[in-house]
């Protein structure tokens, strides 16, 4: 029977010997768990939950065919029979839940974070400290064989398919681009010879596993780096790979060192799908779209319109393992949507920590953070409906406690609501939609516009205080001048700032507010033009001359620290925020001392020199202070979120803490 809402997305598809129950692919994402053989049960539980949630095909994080290709020392590898057999725990768990799983074979090449790294040449990458050694011709040949062997071993380990990682700037991609391949042997020197390596890998793998075993190849559609592949070369490669025996072409966008954001929140949803659609016209094998696809509606539209045959979503399935099941049951409004923040997934992996998810702290902690149903019918009061309070209230209700949630404001969300107003962070609204719906479904007694006293809470068995924060007002002479407003006034729309603005404080919020102040409405074409993304048919690697941004206001962003502005922002997204500041002509002043604010503007001293930043409005983004008088008066209960620690307040910590406090009740 065809599904009334997502008939194309939920339609089965046959890939060689494998029939997928739907078109949803959980794209490969390194979690850090796969690197520890002793954590195999955690890895199995992580994937099994996604299989139980209805995902069509799961693709694992990358496993290297050789030790040279490890992402970091002793990272996941698939080169021995013992390694393959160990994987049966994972594949068995997924199969028990009716799912299918593919192993990704990835050789890091010059992106490896260890001294054994090898590349097509010895050119160092800008994102790792290790210079690779250039492979000899014999070593390249042996590596192609090692890839093929990994594919065969994956099948032995019970995998239903494999994905060969040919994009994002890893080894195979490095062979394909003149940028990183200056060889003059049979593996380089011309575009035809640069293609030899991936084609040979697929050919040898196909020879080992026979005709029917599905081989997915992730092809780089746009390299987004200088001296990347031309569109003509990309199409030619796709046709060669098809002849060599790939079953599916998954599509990747941009190298890790590219200076164009490809997956973070500010990338418009579905931004890259047209390139997948274009490739699809040339090939007969199914193609899979990826990057910034996070709702079943968009995924359905992509397949229904014939732009792709499958849709890959990696982070959305970290955020909600039951994404497909909820779509199938027509409960898409209950999906915990990935907001593309990278804060707990990619940022963790790049910091060598286990991945998780800002909106779902159970991700990758399935066996450890368990919300056990309770037999004790306790009552729980949660005060404050920001991220911490929302996580606590919904988790407590999920466990079976009787929960009341009190919120002083007329709506849920707290400080998180302000983030939704920042250009490119519109998806943050999805988190509040999710929590709002979850409160309804779980029957939490929600009392908005209600300020409580300790007496109101006396009857509850447990009290969780999540009263959040208030913006800090620094002690600067003239801080009560009429030109001074807080970031909350600006982002909530309570005040309209003038044309010349000084921003005090350059943390995450100061940077976001500066973006808000300068932002001029843009469509997808403008977005691409500002980031210098051009038609790949005309521009090699898809890189064109960036179009300058207009700016709605003259903004000066000031901080006291002498470190570069924005240096403390997220590892995988901070650089893009810093680039926007530059593109928007925002003047950045660091190492400042605030002298006073008056009719002339903001007076500062920098390097011993006094100056005035002339402005109509001064926006204060100087961090927050905890609001915890209720907790102090109460003398009991659990204090969480910004009310607990205001410094470095963030939604990731708040949601995690709210969930963990309840798990331990
Ligand atoms: P924050 O990161 O703590 O930054 C506030 C800044 O204000 C500090 O960097 C500090 O810089 C300055 N400041 C502190 N006390 C001051 C004082 N008394 N007088 C003048 N300046 C003072 O706080 P936030 O920007 O409000 O952000 C809060 C949290 O939201 C962040 O920690 C982050 O987790 C989250 N967030 C993240 C992002 C992102 O990653 N893109 C975006 C938005 C929010 P100086 O001392 O150098 O002046
Ligand atoms: Fe998505 Fe952010 Fe969760 Fe990563 S941490 S999966 S980007 S919501």
Short mmCIF file of N, CA and C in Angstrom, two decimals, residues 12 45 62 134 193 215 241-242 254 284 293-294 348 350 381 388 427-428 439 454 477 585 625 647:
data_model
loop_
_atom_site.label_atom_id
_atom_site.label_comp_id
_atom_site.label_asym_id
_atom_site.label_seq_id
_atom_site.Cartn_x
_atom_site.Cartn_y
_atom_site.Cartn_z
N UNK A 12 9.94 0.74 -1.17
CA UNK A 12 11.17 -0.08 -1.19
C UNK A 12 11.97 0.13 -2.48
N UNK A 45 24.22 -1.08 19.83
CA UNK A 45 22.97 -0.50 20.37
C UNK A 45 22.62 0.78 19.62
N UNK A 62 33.58 5.63 9.01
CA UNK A 62 34.60 5.07 8.13
C UNK A 62 35.53 4.07 8.81
N UNK A 134 54.35 10.55 0.14
CA UNK A 134 53.74 10.24 -1.16
C UNK A 134 53.85 8.73 -1.39
N UNK A 193 44.12 9.40 -15.84
CA UNK A 193 44.97 8.57 -14.96
C UNK A 193 44.67 8.82 -13.48
N UNK A 215 27.52 -2.19 -3.81
CA UNK A 215 28.65 -1.29 -3.55
C UNK A 215 28.18 0.13 -3.81
N UNK A 241 32.83 4.50 -13.01
CA UNK A 241 32.51 3.75 -11.79
C UNK A 241 31.32 2.82 -12.05
N UNK A 242 30.38 3.33 -12.81
CA UNK A 242 29.21 2.52 -13.16
C UNK A 242 29.65 1.28 -13.95
N UNK A 254 31.94 19.15 -1.23
CA UNK A 254 32.97 19.94 -0.55
C UNK A 254 33.99 19.13 0.24
N UNK A 284 22.80 5.40 -14.99
CA UNK A 284 21.64 4.50 -14.88
C UNK A 284 21.47 3.98 -13.46
N UNK A 293 19.38 17.89 4.51
CA UNK A 293 18.03 17.39 4.27
C UNK A 293 17.59 16.87 5.64
N UNK A 294 16.60 17.47 6.24
CA UNK A 294 16.29 17.08 7.62
C UNK A 294 14.81 16.93 7.92
N UNK A 348 32.41 17.33 18.51
CA UNK A 348 32.97 16.34 19.43
C UNK A 348 34.00 15.47 18.72
N UNK A 350 35.78 16.05 16.09
CA UNK A 350 37.01 16.78 15.79
C UNK A 350 37.80 17.11 17.05
N UNK A 381 7.86 18.70 39.87
CA UNK A 381 7.63 20.06 39.36
C UNK A 381 8.91 20.52 38.68
N UNK A 388 16.80 23.33 29.29
CA UNK A 388 17.03 22.42 30.42
C UNK A 388 15.70 21.95 31.01
N UNK A 427 16.09 27.01 11.81
CA UNK A 427 15.76 25.62 12.16
C UNK A 427 15.66 25.40 13.67
N UNK A 428 16.22 26.34 14.46
CA UNK A 428 16.14 26.18 15.92
C UNK A 428 14.68 26.15 16.38
N UNK A 439 5.45 17.64 25.00
CA UNK A 439 4.74 17.95 26.25
C UNK A 439 3.27 17.55 26.11
N UNK A 454 8.07 29.14 46.60
CA UNK A 454 8.35 27.86 47.25
C UNK A 454 7.07 27.21 47.79
N UNK A 477 30.41 53.16 32.73
CA UNK A 477 29.79 54.49 32.91
C UNK A 477 28.85 54.76 31.73
N UNK A 585 31.56 43.22 6.46
CA UNK A 585 32.25 44.48 6.75
C UNK A 585 32.15 44.90 8.20
N UNK A 625 23.87 35.99 33.63
CA UNK A 625 23.99 35.61 35.03
C UNK A 625 22.84 34.69 35.41
N UNK A 647 28.00 30.68 33.05
CA UNK A 647 29.15 30.85 32.16
C UNK A 647 29.11 29.79 31.07
#
